Amino acid sequence: TARLWDVYKGELMETLEHPADVLGLAFAPGGEVLCTTCLAGSVHVWDVTDGVELKIIEVKRDARAGALASADNMSRDNKMGAAYFSSVGFSADGTCMLLGGESKFVCIYEWRQGVLVKKFQVSQNRLVEGTLDRLRTNKEGEVIDEGAQGNDAEDELDLLSHA
Protein backbone atom coordinates (compact mmCIF):
# COMPACT_ATOMS: atom_id res chain seq x y z
CA THR A 1 0.00 0.00 0.00
CA ALA A 2 1.11 3.55 -0.73
CA ARG A 3 -0.48 6.58 0.84
CA LEU A 4 -0.62 10.14 -0.43
CA TRP A 5 -0.59 12.80 2.27
CA ASP A 6 -1.25 16.52 2.26
CA VAL A 7 1.87 17.54 4.18
CA TYR A 8 0.53 21.03 4.92
CA LYS A 9 -2.73 19.82 6.48
CA GLY A 10 -1.38 16.50 7.77
CA GLU A 11 -4.31 14.68 6.16
CA LEU A 12 -4.41 11.43 4.23
CA MET A 13 -5.50 12.19 0.66
CA GLU A 14 -5.48 8.77 -1.03
CA THR A 15 -4.64 5.15 -0.26
CA LEU A 16 -3.21 3.35 -3.29
CA GLU A 17 -3.70 -0.41 -2.97
CA HIS A 18 -1.13 -2.84 -4.39
CA PRO A 19 -1.05 -6.66 -4.63
CA ALA A 20 2.26 -6.80 -2.69
CA ASP A 21 4.74 -4.61 -0.81
CA VAL A 22 5.66 -1.35 -2.54
CA LEU A 23 9.40 -1.20 -3.24
CA GLY A 24 9.95 2.06 -5.07
CA LEU A 25 8.17 5.12 -6.35
CA ALA A 26 8.75 8.19 -8.46
CA PHE A 27 6.76 11.21 -9.52
CA ALA A 28 6.77 12.23 -13.17
CA PRO A 29 7.85 15.77 -13.96
CA GLY A 30 4.91 17.99 -13.13
CA GLY A 31 3.96 15.87 -10.12
CA GLU A 32 0.58 14.65 -11.38
CA VAL A 33 1.61 11.07 -12.19
CA LEU A 34 3.09 8.62 -9.69
CA CYS A 35 4.72 5.32 -10.57
CA THR A 36 5.15 2.56 -7.98
CA THR A 37 6.93 -0.79 -8.19
CA CYS A 38 5.91 -3.73 -6.07
CA LEU A 39 7.17 -7.13 -5.03
CA ALA A 40 4.57 -8.86 -7.24
CA GLY A 41 6.59 -7.89 -10.33
CA SER A 42 4.28 -5.15 -11.51
CA VAL A 43 4.49 -1.40 -11.97
CA HIS A 44 1.48 0.77 -11.19
CA VAL A 45 0.93 4.22 -12.64
CA TRP A 46 -1.40 6.57 -10.74
CA ASP A 47 -3.06 9.92 -11.30
CA VAL A 48 -2.35 11.56 -7.94
CA THR A 49 -5.02 14.27 -8.29
CA ASP A 50 -7.84 11.75 -7.87
CA GLY A 51 -6.05 8.48 -6.92
CA VAL A 52 -7.07 6.64 -10.09
CA GLU A 53 -4.83 3.85 -11.31
CA LEU A 54 -3.99 4.67 -14.92
CA LYS A 55 -1.97 1.61 -15.88
CA ILE A 56 -0.58 -1.67 -14.56
CA ILE A 57 2.50 -2.96 -16.36
CA GLU A 58 3.61 -6.53 -15.69
CA VAL A 59 7.41 -6.44 -15.66
CA LYS A 60 8.21 -9.79 -14.06
CA ARG A 61 9.26 -11.36 -17.36
CA ASP A 62 11.58 -8.45 -18.17
CA ALA A 63 13.14 -8.45 -14.69
CA ARG A 64 13.75 -12.19 -14.80
CA ALA A 65 17.02 -13.46 -16.15
CA GLY A 66 15.37 -16.52 -17.67
CA ALA A 67 15.78 -20.16 -16.82
CA LEU A 68 18.75 -22.18 -17.92
CA ALA A 69 18.11 -24.85 -20.50
CA SER A 70 19.89 -27.42 -18.32
CA ALA A 71 18.40 -29.32 -15.42
CA ASP A 72 19.58 -26.61 -13.02
CA ASN A 73 16.26 -26.39 -11.19
CA MET A 74 17.67 -24.54 -8.18
CA SER A 75 18.95 -21.70 -10.34
CA ARG A 76 15.72 -21.58 -12.36
CA ASP A 77 13.55 -21.51 -9.24
CA ASN A 78 15.65 -18.74 -7.68
CA LYS A 79 15.31 -16.63 -10.80
CA MET A 80 11.57 -17.16 -10.93
CA GLY A 81 11.16 -15.89 -7.38
CA ALA A 82 13.29 -12.76 -7.78
CA ALA A 83 11.52 -11.13 -10.69
CA TYR A 84 10.85 -7.52 -9.78
CA PHE A 85 12.32 -4.06 -10.01
CA SER A 86 12.93 -2.08 -6.84
CA SER A 87 13.84 1.30 -8.35
CA VAL A 88 12.02 3.57 -10.76
CA GLY A 89 12.56 6.97 -12.30
CA PHE A 90 11.02 9.06 -15.08
CA SER A 91 12.63 10.56 -18.14
CA ALA A 92 12.90 14.37 -18.20
CA ASP A 93 9.89 14.65 -20.52
CA GLY A 94 7.84 12.20 -18.42
CA THR A 95 7.07 9.80 -21.27
CA CYS A 96 9.32 6.94 -20.18
CA MET A 97 10.18 5.12 -16.97
CA LEU A 98 13.55 3.60 -16.13
CA LEU A 99 13.31 0.48 -13.95
CA GLY A 100 16.14 -1.35 -12.22
CA GLY A 101 17.38 -3.02 -9.04
CA GLU A 102 17.18 -6.67 -7.90
CA SER A 103 17.70 -7.74 -11.51
CA LYS A 104 20.53 -8.09 -14.00
CA PHE A 105 18.56 -5.79 -16.26
CA VAL A 106 17.63 -2.14 -16.51
CA CYS A 107 14.54 -1.49 -18.63
CA ILE A 108 12.96 1.56 -20.23
CA TYR A 109 9.17 1.55 -20.67
CA GLU A 110 6.82 3.97 -22.38
CA TRP A 111 4.27 3.99 -19.59
CA ARG A 112 1.15 5.23 -21.41
CA GLN A 113 1.16 2.20 -23.71
CA GLY A 114 2.97 -0.12 -21.28
CA VAL A 115 5.56 -0.96 -23.91
CA LEU A 116 9.13 -2.07 -23.25
CA VAL A 117 11.34 0.31 -25.24
CA LYS A 118 14.79 -1.03 -24.37
CA LYS A 119 16.28 -3.67 -22.10
CA PHE A 120 19.90 -3.39 -20.98
CA GLN A 121 21.77 -6.30 -19.40
CA VAL A 122 24.13 -4.87 -16.79
CA SER A 123 25.72 -8.18 -15.74
CA GLN A 124 26.58 -11.39 -17.56
CA ASN A 125 26.76 -14.01 -14.84
CA ARG A 126 26.47 -12.02 -11.63
CA LEU A 127 23.48 -11.32 -9.49
CA VAL A 128 22.95 -7.86 -7.98
CA GLU A 129 24.79 -8.97 -4.83
CA GLY A 130 27.89 -9.82 -6.90
CA THR A 131 27.56 -13.58 -6.53
CA LEU A 132 27.67 -16.00 -9.43
CA ASP A 133 24.29 -16.55 -11.02
CA ARG A 134 24.92 -20.18 -11.93
CA LEU A 135 26.49 -23.05 -10.10
CA ARG A 136 29.43 -24.64 -11.84
CA THR A 137 28.74 -28.29 -12.51
CA ASN A 138 30.58 -31.02 -14.36
CA LYS A 139 28.98 -33.24 -17.01
CA GLU A 140 27.59 -35.55 -14.31
CA GLY A 141 25.78 -32.64 -12.65
CA GLU A 142 28.06 -32.50 -9.61
CA VAL A 143 28.84 -29.05 -8.21
CA ILE A 144 32.43 -27.98 -8.82
CA ASP A 145 34.12 -26.54 -5.72
CA GLU A 146 34.35 -22.77 -6.22
CA GLY A 147 37.09 -22.63 -3.57
CA ALA A 148 39.41 -24.83 -5.62
CA GLN A 149 42.74 -23.56 -6.90
CA GLY A 150 42.76 -21.57 -10.09
CA ASN A 151 42.40 -18.15 -11.56
CA ASP A 152 38.91 -16.71 -10.93
CA ALA A 153 38.94 -14.72 -14.18
CA GLU A 154 39.94 -17.78 -16.21
CA ASP A 155 37.34 -19.91 -14.41
CA GLU A 156 34.63 -17.35 -15.12
CA LEU A 157 35.58 -17.17 -18.82
CA ASP A 158 35.53 -20.96 -18.92
CA LEU A 159 32.10 -20.94 -17.28
CA LEU A 160 30.74 -18.43 -19.79
CA SER A 161 32.11 -20.39 -22.77
CA HIS A 162 30.15 -23.49 -21.65
CA ALA A 163 26.87 -21.57 -21.24
XYZ file of N, CA, C and O in Angstrom:
652
model
N 0.836 -1.185 0.000
C 0.000 0.000 0.000
C 0.877 1.243 0.000
O 1.890 1.292 0.683
N 0.456 2.238 -0.742
C 1.112 3.549 -0.728
C 0.052 4.569 -0.332
O -1.124 4.428 -0.681
N 0.470 5.558 0.389
C -0.476 6.585 0.839
C 0.012 7.957 0.412
O 1.194 8.268 0.529
N -0.923 8.767 -0.072
C -0.622 10.143 -0.434
C -1.140 11.056 0.672
O -2.311 10.985 1.043
N -0.257 11.909 1.165
C -0.591 12.801 2.268
C -0.505 14.254 1.825
O 0.342 14.626 1.028
N -1.373 15.074 2.380
C -1.246 16.518 2.258
C -0.349 16.933 3.414
O -0.766 16.930 4.575
N 0.899 17.261 3.119
C 1.867 17.539 4.183
C 1.563 18.846 4.911
O 1.972 19.026 6.054
N 0.857 19.759 4.275
C 0.534 21.033 4.922
C -0.610 20.880 5.924
O -0.594 21.494 6.981
N -1.586 20.040 5.587
C -2.730 19.821 6.484
C -2.535 18.600 7.378
O -3.270 18.429 8.341
N -1.587 17.730 7.013
C -1.381 16.501 7.774
C -2.501 15.506 7.591
O -2.771 14.687 8.461
N -3.160 15.560 6.428
C -4.308 14.684 6.160
C -3.974 13.665 5.072
O -3.267 13.970 4.111
N -4.529 12.468 5.236
C -4.405 11.429 4.229
C -5.304 11.784 3.052
O -6.497 12.000 3.229
N -4.715 11.851 1.856
C -5.501 12.188 0.661
C -6.015 10.939 -0.046
O -7.185 10.847 -0.370
N -5.112 9.986 -0.293
C -5.481 8.773 -1.028
C -4.698 7.589 -0.491
O -3.554 7.731 -0.051
N -5.315 6.406 -0.543
C -4.637 5.153 -0.263
C -4.597 4.380 -1.570
O -5.635 4.113 -2.165
N -3.402 4.039 -2.011
C -3.212 3.354 -3.285
C -2.889 1.886 -2.999
O -1.802 1.557 -2.541
N -3.841 1.021 -3.274
C -3.697 -0.406 -2.970
C -2.848 -1.113 -4.021
O -2.952 -0.836 -5.212
N -2.015 -2.037 -3.543
C -1.132 -2.839 -4.393
C -1.278 -4.313 -4.012
O -1.642 -4.624 -2.881
N -0.941 -5.226 -4.927
C -1.051 -6.660 -4.625
C 0.067 -7.183 -3.724
O -0.023 -8.296 -3.232
N 1.120 -6.387 -3.513
C 2.258 -6.801 -2.686
C 2.937 -5.544 -2.149
O 2.508 -4.426 -2.440
N 4.011 -5.742 -1.383
C 4.740 -4.614 -0.808
C 5.252 -3.674 -1.884
O 5.765 -4.111 -2.913
N 5.138 -2.369 -1.630
C 5.663 -1.353 -2.537
C 7.155 -1.213 -2.277
O 7.593 -1.095 -1.136
N 7.946 -1.244 -3.352
C 9.403 -1.199 -3.239
C 9.993 0.145 -3.625
O 11.008 0.552 -3.082
N 9.411 0.799 -4.590
C 9.951 2.058 -5.065
C 8.863 2.914 -5.662
O 7.792 2.428 -6.027
N 9.132 4.212 -5.729
C 8.166 5.122 -6.349
C 8.882 6.329 -6.906
O 9.989 6.663 -6.499
N 8.222 6.966 -7.870
C 8.754 8.187 -8.464
C 7.597 8.992 -9.022
O 6.624 8.432 -9.541
N 7.718 10.307 -8.904
C 6.763 11.214 -9.516
C 7.292 11.632 -10.877
O 8.486 11.898 -11.034
N 6.396 11.715 -11.858
C 6.765 12.229 -13.173
C 6.960 13.732 -13.058
O 6.410 14.371 -12.153
N 7.738 14.312 -13.962
C 7.853 15.768 -13.960
C 6.456 16.399 -14.026
O 5.609 15.958 -14.778
N 6.234 17.378 -13.218
C 4.907 17.990 -13.134
C 4.169 17.534 -11.890
O 3.272 18.203 -11.405
N 4.516 16.350 -11.371
C 3.963 15.866 -10.116
C 2.556 15.317 -10.151
O 1.994 15.000 -9.107
N 1.957 15.153 -11.312
C 0.576 14.654 -11.379
C 0.483 13.147 -11.569
O -0.576 12.563 -11.381
N 1.585 12.516 -11.955
C 1.609 11.072 -12.191
C 2.636 10.456 -11.244
O 3.749 10.952 -11.100
N 2.231 9.355 -10.601
C 3.090 8.618 -9.690
C 3.241 7.196 -10.210
O 2.258 6.568 -10.624
N 4.453 6.698 -10.186
C 4.722 5.316 -10.574
C 5.233 4.574 -9.350
O 6.093 5.081 -8.627
N 4.701 3.384 -9.093
C 5.150 2.560 -7.980
C 5.535 1.179 -8.498
O 4.931 0.667 -9.429
N 6.555 0.587 -7.881
C 6.931 -0.790 -8.192
C 6.602 -1.636 -6.976
O 6.659 -1.151 -5.846
N 6.235 -2.883 -7.208
C 5.908 -3.733 -6.068
C 6.518 -5.116 -6.225
O 6.952 -5.516 -7.302
N 6.539 -5.827 -5.123
C 7.169 -7.134 -5.027
C 6.492 -8.186 -5.911
O 7.073 -9.215 -6.212
N 5.292 -7.919 -6.374
C 4.573 -8.855 -7.241
C 5.107 -8.853 -8.669
O 4.660 -9.647 -9.498
N 6.055 -7.948 -8.974
C 6.589 -7.886 -10.328
C 5.762 -7.031 -11.255
O 5.750 -7.236 -12.462
N 5.080 -6.053 -10.695
C 4.276 -5.147 -11.508
C 4.606 -3.699 -11.170
O 5.112 -3.394 -10.099
N 4.324 -2.840 -12.133
C 4.494 -1.401 -11.972
C 3.113 -0.782 -12.110
O 2.352 -1.124 -13.017
N 2.797 0.120 -11.195
C 1.482 0.767 -11.186
C 1.666 2.259 -11.420
O 2.524 2.887 -10.795
N 0.859 2.805 -12.318
C 0.926 4.222 -12.641
C -0.381 4.864 -12.178
O -1.463 4.383 -12.507
N -0.254 5.935 -11.401
C -1.396 6.565 -10.741
C -1.530 8.034 -11.124
O -0.531 8.729 -11.279
N -2.768 8.491 -11.212
C -3.063 9.919 -11.299
C -3.237 10.380 -9.858
O -4.182 9.967 -9.176
N -2.323 11.203 -9.367
C -2.354 11.561 -7.944
C -3.428 12.587 -7.605
O -3.781 12.749 -6.438
N -3.984 13.276 -8.597
C -5.015 14.267 -8.292
C -6.305 13.617 -7.804
O -6.992 14.176 -6.960
N -6.611 12.418 -8.311
C -7.839 11.747 -7.870
C -7.609 10.300 -7.412
O -8.566 9.599 -7.087
N -6.362 9.825 -7.405
C -6.050 8.482 -6.919
C -6.447 7.356 -7.845
O -6.529 6.207 -7.422
N -6.663 7.656 -9.118
C -7.071 6.643 -10.089
C -5.837 5.947 -10.655
O -4.855 6.591 -11.023
N -5.911 4.629 -10.717
C -4.834 3.852 -11.310
C -4.963 3.921 -12.827
O -5.969 3.495 -13.391
N -3.954 4.474 -13.477
C -3.986 4.666 -14.925
C -3.533 3.440 -15.700
O -4.038 3.154 -16.780
N -2.566 2.717 -15.143
C -1.973 1.607 -15.883
C -1.292 0.644 -14.923
O -0.722 1.056 -13.922
N -1.371 -0.639 -15.233
C -0.575 -1.669 -14.563
C 0.276 -2.323 -15.643
O -0.245 -2.768 -16.663
N 1.582 -2.350 -15.403
C 2.500 -2.965 -16.362
C 3.152 -4.153 -15.671
O 3.794 -3.998 -14.631
N 2.976 -5.338 -16.235
C 3.612 -6.534 -15.695
C 5.049 -6.585 -16.201
O 5.276 -6.689 -17.400
N 5.999 -6.495 -15.281
C 7.412 -6.437 -15.660
C 8.199 -7.652 -15.191
O 9.411 -7.716 -15.385
N 7.522 -8.618 -14.618
C 8.206 -9.790 -14.061
C 9.056 -10.497 -15.109
O 10.196 -10.856 -14.858
N 8.525 -10.670 -16.301
C 9.264 -11.362 -17.360
C 10.516 -10.582 -17.765
O 11.557 -11.156 -18.046
N 10.431 -9.267 -17.778
C 11.578 -8.447 -18.172
C 12.616 -8.355 -17.062
O 13.799 -8.158 -17.336
N 12.206 -8.477 -15.817
C 13.139 -8.446 -14.691
C 13.856 -9.776 -14.531
O 14.970 -9.836 -14.028
N 13.213 -10.836 -14.959
C 13.754 -12.185 -14.796
C 14.882 -12.433 -15.780
O 14.823 -12.026 -16.927
N 15.881 -13.137 -15.306
C 17.024 -13.458 -16.152
C 16.715 -14.601 -17.105
O 17.409 -14.794 -18.078
N 15.692 -15.377 -16.837
C 15.368 -16.519 -17.673
C 15.951 -17.788 -17.099
O 16.962 -17.769 -16.427
N 15.318 -18.880 -17.356
C 15.775 -20.164 -16.824
C 16.836 -20.763 -17.736
O 16.819 -20.577 -18.944
N 17.742 -21.483 -17.135
C 18.749 -22.183 -17.919
C 18.112 -23.372 -18.624
O 17.159 -23.967 -18.136
N 18.648 -23.716 -19.755
C 18.106 -24.847 -20.502
C 18.456 -26.167 -19.828
O 17.817 -27.173 -20.067
N 19.460 -26.180 -18.968
C 19.886 -27.416 -18.315
C 18.904 -27.794 -17.210
O 17.917 -27.127 -16.967
N 19.243 -28.846 -16.511
C 18.396 -29.316 -15.419
C 18.748 -28.603 -14.115
O 18.612 -29.159 -13.050
N 19.187 -27.384 -14.197
C 19.582 -26.609 -13.022
C 18.328 -25.995 -12.391
O 18.076 -24.815 -12.508
N 17.525 -26.843 -11.738
C 16.255 -26.390 -11.189
C 16.416 -25.373 -10.077
O 15.606 -24.467 -9.943
N 17.454 -25.485 -9.269
C 17.668 -24.544 -8.181
C 17.863 -23.130 -8.734
O 17.256 -22.181 -8.278
N 18.701 -23.008 -9.739
C 18.952 -21.699 -10.345
C 17.682 -21.160 -10.985
O 17.338 -20.000 -10.827
N 16.951 -22.015 -11.704
C 15.721 -21.580 -12.360
C 14.705 -21.120 -11.338
O 14.091 -20.077 -11.486
N 14.525 -21.878 -10.254
C 13.549 -21.512 -9.236
C 13.922 -20.206 -8.551
O 13.071 -19.383 -8.263
N 15.208 -19.993 -8.290
C 15.646 -18.743 -7.682
C 15.352 -17.558 -8.584
O 14.928 -16.509 -8.126
N 15.568 -17.724 -9.860
C 15.307 -16.634 -10.797
C 13.819 -16.341 -10.897
O 13.414 -15.203 -11.035
N 13.000 -17.364 -10.841
C 11.567 -17.164 -10.932
C 11.057 -16.367 -9.742
O 10.162 -15.570 -9.863
N 11.637 -16.575 -8.564
C 11.161 -15.891 -7.381
C 11.626 -14.454 -7.282
O 11.003 -13.640 -6.638
N 12.722 -14.098 -7.920
C 13.292 -12.761 -7.781
C 13.058 -11.953 -9.045
O 13.976 -11.480 -9.673
N 11.826 -11.821 -9.447
C 11.518 -11.129 -10.688
C 10.736 -9.849 -10.399
O 9.523 -9.818 -10.499
N 11.478 -8.817 -10.018
C 10.854 -7.519 -9.777
C 11.901 -6.435 -9.870
O 13.099 -6.707 -9.831
N 11.443 -5.224 -10.040
C 12.321 -4.062 -10.012
C 12.036 -3.297 -8.731
O 10.886 -3.144 -8.330
N 13.098 -2.800 -8.098
C 12.929 -2.078 -6.839
C 13.149 -0.578 -6.968
O 12.918 0.155 -6.022
N 13.575 -0.127 -8.143
C 13.838 1.295 -8.349
C 13.169 1.768 -9.629
O 13.108 1.038 -10.618
N 12.692 2.993 -9.595
C 12.018 3.566 -10.760
C 12.337 5.048 -10.845
O 12.545 5.708 -9.826
N 12.382 5.542 -12.058
C 12.560 6.967 -12.301
C 11.933 7.318 -13.638
O 11.714 6.452 -14.477
N 11.633 8.598 -13.825
C 11.023 9.055 -15.077
C 12.048 9.781 -15.928
O 12.993 10.383 -15.404
N 11.826 9.757 -17.231
C 12.634 10.563 -18.138
C 12.274 12.028 -17.915
O 11.235 12.347 -17.319
N 13.114 12.930 -18.408
C 12.903 14.366 -18.201
C 11.585 14.852 -18.802
O 10.938 15.746 -18.250
N 11.155 14.231 -19.905
C 9.889 14.654 -20.515
C 8.684 13.895 -19.955
O 7.547 14.171 -20.315
N 8.928 12.919 -19.067
C 7.838 12.195 -18.417
C 7.184 11.116 -19.245
O 6.209 10.509 -18.812
N 7.712 10.816 -20.424
C 7.075 9.802 -21.274
C 7.548 8.386 -20.972
O 6.836 7.434 -21.257
N 8.745 8.268 -20.417
C 9.319 6.941 -20.180
C 9.715 6.760 -18.723
O 9.996 7.724 -18.018
N 9.724 5.498 -18.299
C 10.182 5.120 -16.966
C 11.426 4.265 -17.121
O 11.509 3.442 -18.036
N 12.363 4.426 -16.205
C 13.552 3.596 -16.131
C 13.420 2.736 -14.890
O 13.230 3.255 -13.791
N 13.478 1.410 -15.065
C 13.311 0.477 -13.954
C 14.581 -0.330 -13.764
O 15.202 -0.762 -14.735
N 14.962 -0.565 -12.511
C 16.143 -1.350 -12.216
C 16.146 -1.830 -10.784
O 15.199 -1.609 -10.032
N 17.238 -2.496 -10.396
C 17.379 -3.018 -9.036
C 16.860 -4.436 -8.926
O 15.866 -4.798 -9.553
N 17.556 -5.277 -8.134
C 17.177 -6.674 -7.903
C 17.033 -7.462 -9.201
O 16.265 -8.412 -9.271
N 17.736 -7.062 -10.224
C 17.699 -7.745 -11.508
C 19.008 -7.467 -12.230
O 19.681 -6.472 -11.946
N 19.361 -8.328 -13.167
C 20.534 -8.088 -14.001
C 20.229 -7.091 -15.110
O 21.081 -6.765 -15.898
N 18.996 -6.626 -15.160
C 18.557 -5.790 -16.263
C 18.086 -4.421 -15.784
O 17.597 -4.273 -14.668
N 18.231 -3.452 -16.665
C 17.631 -2.136 -16.512
C 16.747 -1.959 -17.739
O 17.189 -2.199 -18.868
N 15.493 -1.574 -17.520
C 14.544 -1.489 -18.627
C 13.933 -0.099 -18.729
O 13.689 0.561 -17.715
N 13.659 0.297 -19.967
C 12.962 1.560 -20.231
C 11.596 1.201 -20.808
O 11.497 0.431 -21.766
N 10.548 1.765 -20.214
C 9.170 1.554 -20.675
C 8.535 2.877 -21.050
O 8.746 3.887 -20.384
N 7.717 2.861 -22.095
C 6.825 3.966 -22.383
C 5.569 3.641 -21.595
O 4.881 2.662 -21.883
N 5.285 4.399 -20.554
C 4.274 3.994 -19.586
C 2.842 4.123 -20.087
O 1.971 3.368 -19.668
N 2.546 5.056 -20.960
C 1.148 5.233 -21.408
C 0.647 3.997 -22.161
O -0.505 3.611 -22.032
N 1.534 3.400 -22.955
C 1.158 2.197 -23.706
C 1.606 0.920 -23.007
O 1.221 -0.171 -23.413
N 2.463 1.046 -21.983
C 2.968 -0.121 -21.277
C 3.930 -0.940 -22.103
O 4.006 -2.159 -21.964
N 4.693 -0.279 -22.965
C 5.563 -0.957 -23.912
C 7.016 -0.884 -23.450
O 7.507 0.181 -23.070
N 7.702 -2.030 -23.513
C 9.130 -2.071 -23.248
C 9.849 -1.451 -24.436
O 9.727 -1.914 -25.558
N 10.608 -0.382 -24.178
C 11.335 0.313 -25.237
C 12.722 -0.275 -25.415
O 13.164 -0.538 -26.536
N 13.425 -0.516 -24.310
C 14.790 -1.030 -24.374
C 15.110 -1.777 -23.094
O 14.695 -1.375 -22.009
N 15.851 -2.862 -23.234
C 16.282 -3.674 -22.096
C 17.797 -3.790 -22.138
O 18.359 -4.250 -23.133
N 18.462 -3.344 -21.071
C 19.903 -3.393 -20.979
C 20.316 -4.453 -19.971
O 19.790 -4.474 -18.862
N 21.238 -5.324 -20.348
C 21.774 -6.297 -19.404
C 23.018 -5.691 -18.786
O 23.978 -5.373 -19.484
N 23.017 -5.526 -17.467
C 24.134 -4.870 -16.791
C 25.119 -5.856 -16.182
O 26.141 -5.454 -15.641
N 24.832 -7.155 -16.260
C 25.725 -8.180 -15.739
C 25.553 -9.447 -16.564
O 24.439 -9.788 -16.950
N 26.654 -10.151 -16.796
C 26.584 -11.394 -17.558
C 26.212 -12.586 -16.689
O 25.247 -13.263 -16.944
N 26.996 -12.845 -15.672
C 26.763 -14.015 -14.840
C 26.854 -13.647 -13.356
O 27.298 -14.423 -12.545
N 26.435 -12.455 -13.025
C 26.471 -12.016 -11.633
C 25.094 -11.501 -11.242
O 24.436 -10.814 -12.010
N 24.697 -11.868 -10.035
C 23.481 -11.317 -9.486
C 23.787 -9.930 -8.943
O 24.937 -9.506 -8.884
N 22.775 -9.205 -8.507
C 22.946 -7.860 -7.985
C 23.928 -7.852 -6.818
O 24.728 -6.941 -6.658
N 23.916 -8.897 -5.999
C 24.791 -8.973 -4.829
C 26.237 -9.264 -5.206
O 27.106 -9.274 -4.355
N 26.532 -9.535 -6.464
C 27.892 -9.817 -6.901
C 28.245 -11.292 -6.889
O 29.362 -11.670 -7.192
N 27.296 -12.146 -6.542
C 27.564 -13.580 -6.526
C 27.293 -14.177 -7.898
O 26.547 -13.616 -8.698
N 27.904 -15.337 -8.152
C 27.672 -16.000 -9.429
C 26.218 -16.415 -9.553
O 25.602 -16.891 -8.602
N 25.687 -16.234 -10.735
C 24.291 -16.546 -11.024
C 24.073 -18.039 -11.191
O 23.006 -18.554 -10.913
N 25.067 -18.754 -11.667
C 24.925 -20.182 -11.934
C 25.938 -20.963 -11.121
O 27.042 -20.513 -10.902
N 25.554 -22.142 -10.736
C 26.494 -23.047 -10.099
C 27.314 -23.727 -11.177
O 26.800 -24.071 -12.235
N 28.585 -23.919 -10.904
C 29.434 -24.642 -11.839
C 29.249 -26.123 -11.596
O 29.386 -26.600 -10.482
N 28.915 -26.846 -12.632
C 28.742 -28.287 -12.514
C 29.532 -28.985 -13.612
O 29.774 -28.426 -14.683
N 29.910 -30.230 -13.324
C 30.576 -31.019 -14.361
C 29.510 -31.733 -15.186
O 28.311 -31.551 -14.972
N 29.934 -32.575 -16.118
C 28.983 -33.240 -17.009
C 28.027 -34.173 -16.275
O 26.938 -34.457 -16.748
N 28.442 -34.650 -15.094
C 27.594 -35.551 -14.311
C 26.618 -34.771 -13.422
O 25.828 -35.367 -12.701
N 26.687 -33.462 -13.448
C 25.781 -32.645 -12.648
C 26.268 -32.359 -11.243
O 25.548 -31.786 -10.439
N 27.505 -32.756 -10.926
C 28.056 -32.503 -9.606
C 28.586 -31.078 -9.531
O 29.186 -30.575 -10.480
N 28.378 -30.418 -8.392
C 28.841 -29.046 -8.213
C 30.355 -29.032 -8.100
O 30.950 -29.808 -7.361
N 30.984 -28.145 -8.860
C 32.432 -27.980 -8.815
C 32.755 -27.021 -7.687
O 32.126 -25.967 -7.553
N 33.736 -27.366 -6.877
C 34.123 -26.545 -5.724
C 34.645 -25.198 -6.189
O 35.661 -25.116 -6.858
N 33.936 -24.117 -5.835
C 34.350 -22.771 -6.219
C 35.598 -22.336 -5.468
O 36.285 -21.414 -5.871
N 35.919 -22.994 -4.344
C 37.092 -22.630 -3.572
C 38.351 -23.327 -4.058
O 39.413 -23.169 -3.471
N 38.252 -24.090 -5.116
C 39.412 -24.826 -5.622
C 40.439 -23.872 -6.208
O 40.134 -22.737 -6.528
N 41.660 -24.386 -6.368
C 42.743 -23.565 -6.898
C 42.437 -23.173 -8.331
O 41.779 -23.890 -9.062
N 42.949 -22.024 -8.714
C 42.763 -21.573 -10.086
C 42.540 -20.080 -10.140
O 42.322 -19.423 -9.132
N 42.578 -19.568 -11.334
C 42.396 -18.153 -11.559
C 40.909 -17.871 -11.718
O 40.260 -18.423 -12.609
N 40.349 -17.004 -10.883
C 38.914 -16.714 -10.930
C 38.491 -16.170 -12.285
O 37.446 -16.538 -12.810
N 39.298 -15.292 -12.877
C 38.943 -14.716 -14.176
C 38.916 -15.796 -15.247
O 37.999 -15.843 -16.068
N 39.915 -16.693 -15.229
C 39.935 -17.782 -16.211
C 38.765 -18.724 -15.986
O 38.138 -19.185 -16.937
N 38.462 -19.034 -14.718
C 37.338 -19.908 -14.413
C 36.032 -19.300 -14.901
O 35.173 -19.992 -15.440
N 35.870 -17.995 -14.712
C 34.633 -17.349 -15.123
C 34.517 -17.347 -16.643
O 33.454 -17.604 -17.193
N 35.611 -17.093 -17.357
C 35.583 -17.172 -18.816
C 35.259 -18.572 -19.265
O 34.494 -18.771 -20.217
N 35.825 -19.584 -18.597
C 35.529 -20.963 -18.918
C 34.046 -21.254 -18.695
O 33.405 -21.904 -19.500
N 33.508 -20.747 -17.594
C 32.097 -20.937 -17.283
C 31.208 -20.313 -18.351
O 30.252 -20.923 -18.814
N 31.535 -19.105 -18.782
C 30.736 -18.428 -19.791
C 30.812 -19.121 -21.148
O 29.845 -19.152 -21.890
N 31.969 -19.715 -21.467
C 32.107 -20.389 -22.766
C 31.291 -21.666 -22.820
O 30.949 -22.127 -23.893
N 30.953 -22.266 -21.679
C 30.148 -23.486 -21.653
C 28.659 -23.187 -21.557
O 27.850 -24.084 -21.594
N 28.296 -21.949 -21.405
C 26.869 -21.574 -21.243
C 26.146 -21.636 -22.559
O 26.647 -21.574 -23.612
